[in-house]
Short mmCIF file of C-alpha atoms and ligand atoms in Angstrom, two decimals:
data_model
loop_
_atom_site.label_atom_id
_atom_site.label_comp_id
_atom_site.label_asym_id
_atom_site.label_seq_id
_atom_site.Cartn_x
_atom_site.Cartn_y
_atom_site.Cartn_z
CA MET A 1 21.95 -15.59 4.98
CA SER A 2 19.74 -16.72 2.27
CA GLU A 3 18.79 -15.34 -1.74
CA TYR A 4 15.87 -14.81 -2.44
CA GLN A 5 14.54 -14.76 -5.86
CA LEU A 6 11.42 -11.97 -5.43
CA HIS A 7 9.04 -10.11 -7.64
CA ILE A 8 8.65 -7.12 -7.27
CA ASN A 9 6.19 -4.31 -9.45
CA GLY A 10 6.63 -6.10 -12.13
CA GLN A 11 10.30 -6.81 -12.37
CA PRO A 12 12.73 -10.05 -10.96
CA ARG A 13 14.65 -8.70 -8.13
CA THR A 14 17.00 -10.91 -6.35
CA VAL A 15 18.26 -10.21 -2.43
CA ASP A 16 20.71 -12.05 -0.06
CA VAL A 17 19.19 -11.43 3.30
CA ALA A 18 17.96 -13.63 6.02
CA PRO A 19 15.00 -15.84 6.50
CA GLU A 20 13.38 -14.14 8.73
CA THR A 21 13.66 -10.61 7.11
CA PRO A 22 10.27 -8.83 7.39
CA LEU A 23 10.07 -7.51 3.85
CA LEU A 24 8.99 -4.44 4.82
CA TRP A 25 12.63 -4.26 5.54
CA VAL A 26 13.82 -6.05 2.12
CA LEU A 27 11.72 -3.57 0.26
CA ARG A 28 13.35 -0.37 2.31
CA ASP A 29 17.19 -2.00 2.63
CA SER A 30 18.00 -3.95 0.12
CA LEU A 31 15.57 -2.58 -2.74
CA ASP A 32 15.62 1.18 -1.96
CA LEU A 33 11.58 1.24 -1.89
CA VAL A 34 11.59 3.45 0.94
CA GLY A 35 7.56 4.44 0.10
CA THR A 36 6.66 1.98 2.27
CA LYS A 37 6.86 2.84 5.87
CA PHE A 38 7.88 1.33 9.30
CA GLY A 39 5.18 2.65 11.98
CA CYS A 40 4.64 0.18 14.43
CA GLY A 41 6.16 -3.16 12.86
CA MET A 42 3.38 -5.05 14.97
CA ALA A 43 0.99 -5.58 12.43
CA GLN A 44 -1.23 -2.89 13.82
CA CYS A 45 -1.10 0.04 12.01
CA GLY A 46 -1.12 -0.61 8.88
CA ALA A 47 1.69 2.00 7.08
CA CYS A 48 3.52 -0.58 5.67
CA SER A 49 0.71 -2.27 3.88
CA VAL A 50 1.95 -3.46 0.27
CA HIS A 51 -0.27 -5.85 -2.06
CA VAL A 52 1.06 -9.22 -2.71
CA ASP A 53 -0.86 -11.61 -5.29
CA GLY A 54 -3.42 -8.91 -5.14
CA GLU A 55 -4.17 -8.79 -1.91
CA ALA A 56 -3.21 -6.24 1.47
CA VAL A 57 -0.49 -7.64 3.67
CA ARG A 58 0.99 -5.56 6.35
CA SER A 59 4.99 -6.15 5.03
CA CYS A 60 6.43 -5.38 8.60
CA VAL A 61 5.64 -9.03 9.71
CA LEU A 62 6.16 -11.12 6.92
CA PRO A 63 9.56 -12.96 6.79
CA VAL A 64 10.98 -12.83 2.81
CA SER A 65 11.11 -16.51 3.42
CA LEU A 66 7.34 -17.02 2.94
CA VAL A 67 6.99 -14.31 -0.14
CA GLY A 68 7.64 -17.46 -3.17
CA ASP A 69 6.84 -16.22 -6.52
CA LYS A 70 4.08 -14.33 -5.20
CA LYS A 71 3.80 -10.76 -6.91
CA VAL A 72 4.41 -7.79 -4.55
CA VAL A 73 3.41 -4.26 -5.34
CA THR A 74 4.60 -1.45 -3.43
CA ILE A 75 3.40 2.53 -3.69
CA GLU A 76 5.93 2.63 -6.06
CA GLY A 77 4.25 0.64 -8.52
CA LEU A 78 0.73 1.49 -8.43
CA ALA A 79 1.13 3.99 -11.68
CA THR A 80 1.43 2.39 -14.85
CA GLU A 81 3.55 3.65 -17.60
CA GLY A 82 3.72 7.00 -15.40
CA LYS A 83 0.19 7.19 -15.26
CA LEU A 84 -1.17 7.93 -11.30
CA THR A 85 -4.33 5.45 -10.54
CA PRO A 86 -7.72 7.55 -9.51
CA LEU A 87 -6.26 7.18 -5.91
CA GLN A 88 -3.69 8.95 -6.07
CA GLN A 89 -4.86 11.67 -8.14
CA ALA A 90 -7.50 11.64 -6.13
CA TRP A 91 -5.34 12.40 -3.24
CA CYS A 92 -3.10 15.05 -4.94
CA VAL A 93 -6.30 17.17 -6.16
CA LEU A 94 -7.97 16.71 -2.76
CA ASP A 95 -4.51 17.40 -0.45
CA VAL A 96 -5.24 14.22 1.61
CA ALA A 97 -2.07 13.69 3.28
CA GLN A 98 -0.64 15.56 6.47
CA CYS A 99 2.87 14.64 7.11
CA GLY A 100 2.18 11.68 5.01
CA TYR A 101 4.04 9.09 6.89
CA CYS A 102 0.80 6.84 6.26
CA GLN A 103 -0.58 7.50 3.18
CA ALA A 104 1.11 5.40 1.31
CA GLY A 105 -0.50 1.88 3.36
CA GLN A 106 -3.74 4.25 3.26
CA ILE A 107 -3.46 4.07 -0.46
CA MET A 108 -2.60 0.76 -1.33
CA CYS A 109 -5.20 -0.93 1.10
CA ALA A 110 -7.72 1.75 -0.36
CA SER A 111 -6.74 0.69 -3.78
CA ILE A 112 -8.17 -3.22 -2.72
CA LEU A 113 -11.30 -1.86 -1.21
CA LEU A 114 -12.45 -0.32 -4.72
CA ARG A 115 -11.33 -3.40 -6.25
CA GLU A 116 -14.05 -5.01 -4.52
CA LYS A 117 -16.29 -3.08 -3.87
CA PRO A 118 -16.12 0.51 -6.67
CA LYS A 119 -18.87 2.53 -5.19
CA PRO A 120 -17.93 2.39 -1.23
CA THR A 121 -19.91 3.76 1.30
CA ASP A 122 -18.96 5.49 4.24
CA ALA A 123 -19.32 3.09 6.18
CA ASP A 124 -17.85 0.60 3.35
CA ILE A 125 -14.79 3.12 3.61
CA ASP A 126 -14.79 3.47 7.45
CA LEU A 127 -14.66 -0.68 7.84
CA ALA A 128 -11.92 -0.85 5.17
CA MET A 129 -9.90 1.29 6.24
CA SER A 130 -10.09 0.75 10.45
CA GLY A 131 -6.97 -0.75 10.41
CA ASN A 132 -5.14 2.09 9.20
CA LEU A 133 -4.16 4.49 11.82
CA CYS A 134 -3.31 7.80 10.52
CA ARG A 135 -1.29 10.39 13.53
CA CYS A 136 -2.46 13.15 11.88
CA ALA A 137 -5.87 12.57 11.42
CA THR A 138 -6.59 12.56 7.81
CA TYR A 139 -9.32 10.04 8.23
CA HIS A 140 -12.29 12.50 6.37
CA ARG A 141 -9.98 13.43 3.63
CA ILE A 142 -9.06 10.12 3.04
CA ARG A 143 -12.63 8.81 3.07
CA ALA A 144 -13.48 11.70 0.57
CA GLY A 145 -10.29 10.88 -1.29
CA ILE A 146 -11.62 7.23 -1.93
CA HIS A 147 -14.87 8.74 -2.65
CA ARG A 148 -13.33 11.10 -5.59
CA ALA A 149 -11.19 7.97 -6.94
CA ALA A 150 -14.54 6.10 -7.18
CA GLU A 151 -15.70 8.64 -9.18
CA LEU A 152 -12.87 9.05 -11.52
CA ALA A 153 -12.25 4.92 -11.87
CA ALA A 154 -15.60 5.44 -13.29
CA GLU A 155 -14.91 8.07 -15.65
CA GLY A 156 -12.00 5.49 -16.88
CA GLY A 157 -8.83 5.07 -14.58
CA ALA A 158 -7.50 2.09 -13.46
CA ARG A 159 -7.53 1.66 -9.66
S1 FES B 215 4.46 -1.17 10.52
FE1 FES B 215 3.85 -3.29 10.06
S2 FES B 215 1.34 -2.21 11.06
FE2 FES B 215 2.64 -0.90 11.57
S1 FES B 216 -0.96 12.40 7.15
FE1 FES B 216 0.86 12.01 8.96
S2 FES B 216 0.41 9.86 10.13
FE2 FES B 216 -1.53 9.91 8.44
#
């Protein structure tokens, strides 16, 4: 076991875990941030996606020892001061989720897409989201949710 000082959702957090422990399990088991989900454990499904220094990262394959002082944001840290992001608002309005299991990862990846392409086309969305699997096949609603979020963001919300 080793002690690691992490920066999670704007807060310093200290954990004592084995160096090879995936960030996913540090988040879920050590920090009780269970919004980030375990799907495949092999970087194949996107359910475990979080932001690390502003990029979408699959936390199931990132050892905690490699996180260092990078800023980690999970689905719990996406809203600011209790205000949902346009993506989260759009997800609620359009009832995007079915079982919901994949949806935190979907939103974390979609938020990177919207940062890079504030008005994405269907093709942009399909390409950017192609690595995020949904066993409930909510892909059409995910696409609609991203378009709605882009509209909401253009009206003044943060992404
Ligand atoms: S659980 Fe990490 S990509 Fe599937
Ligand atoms: S909503 Fe069920 S897996 Fe995506």
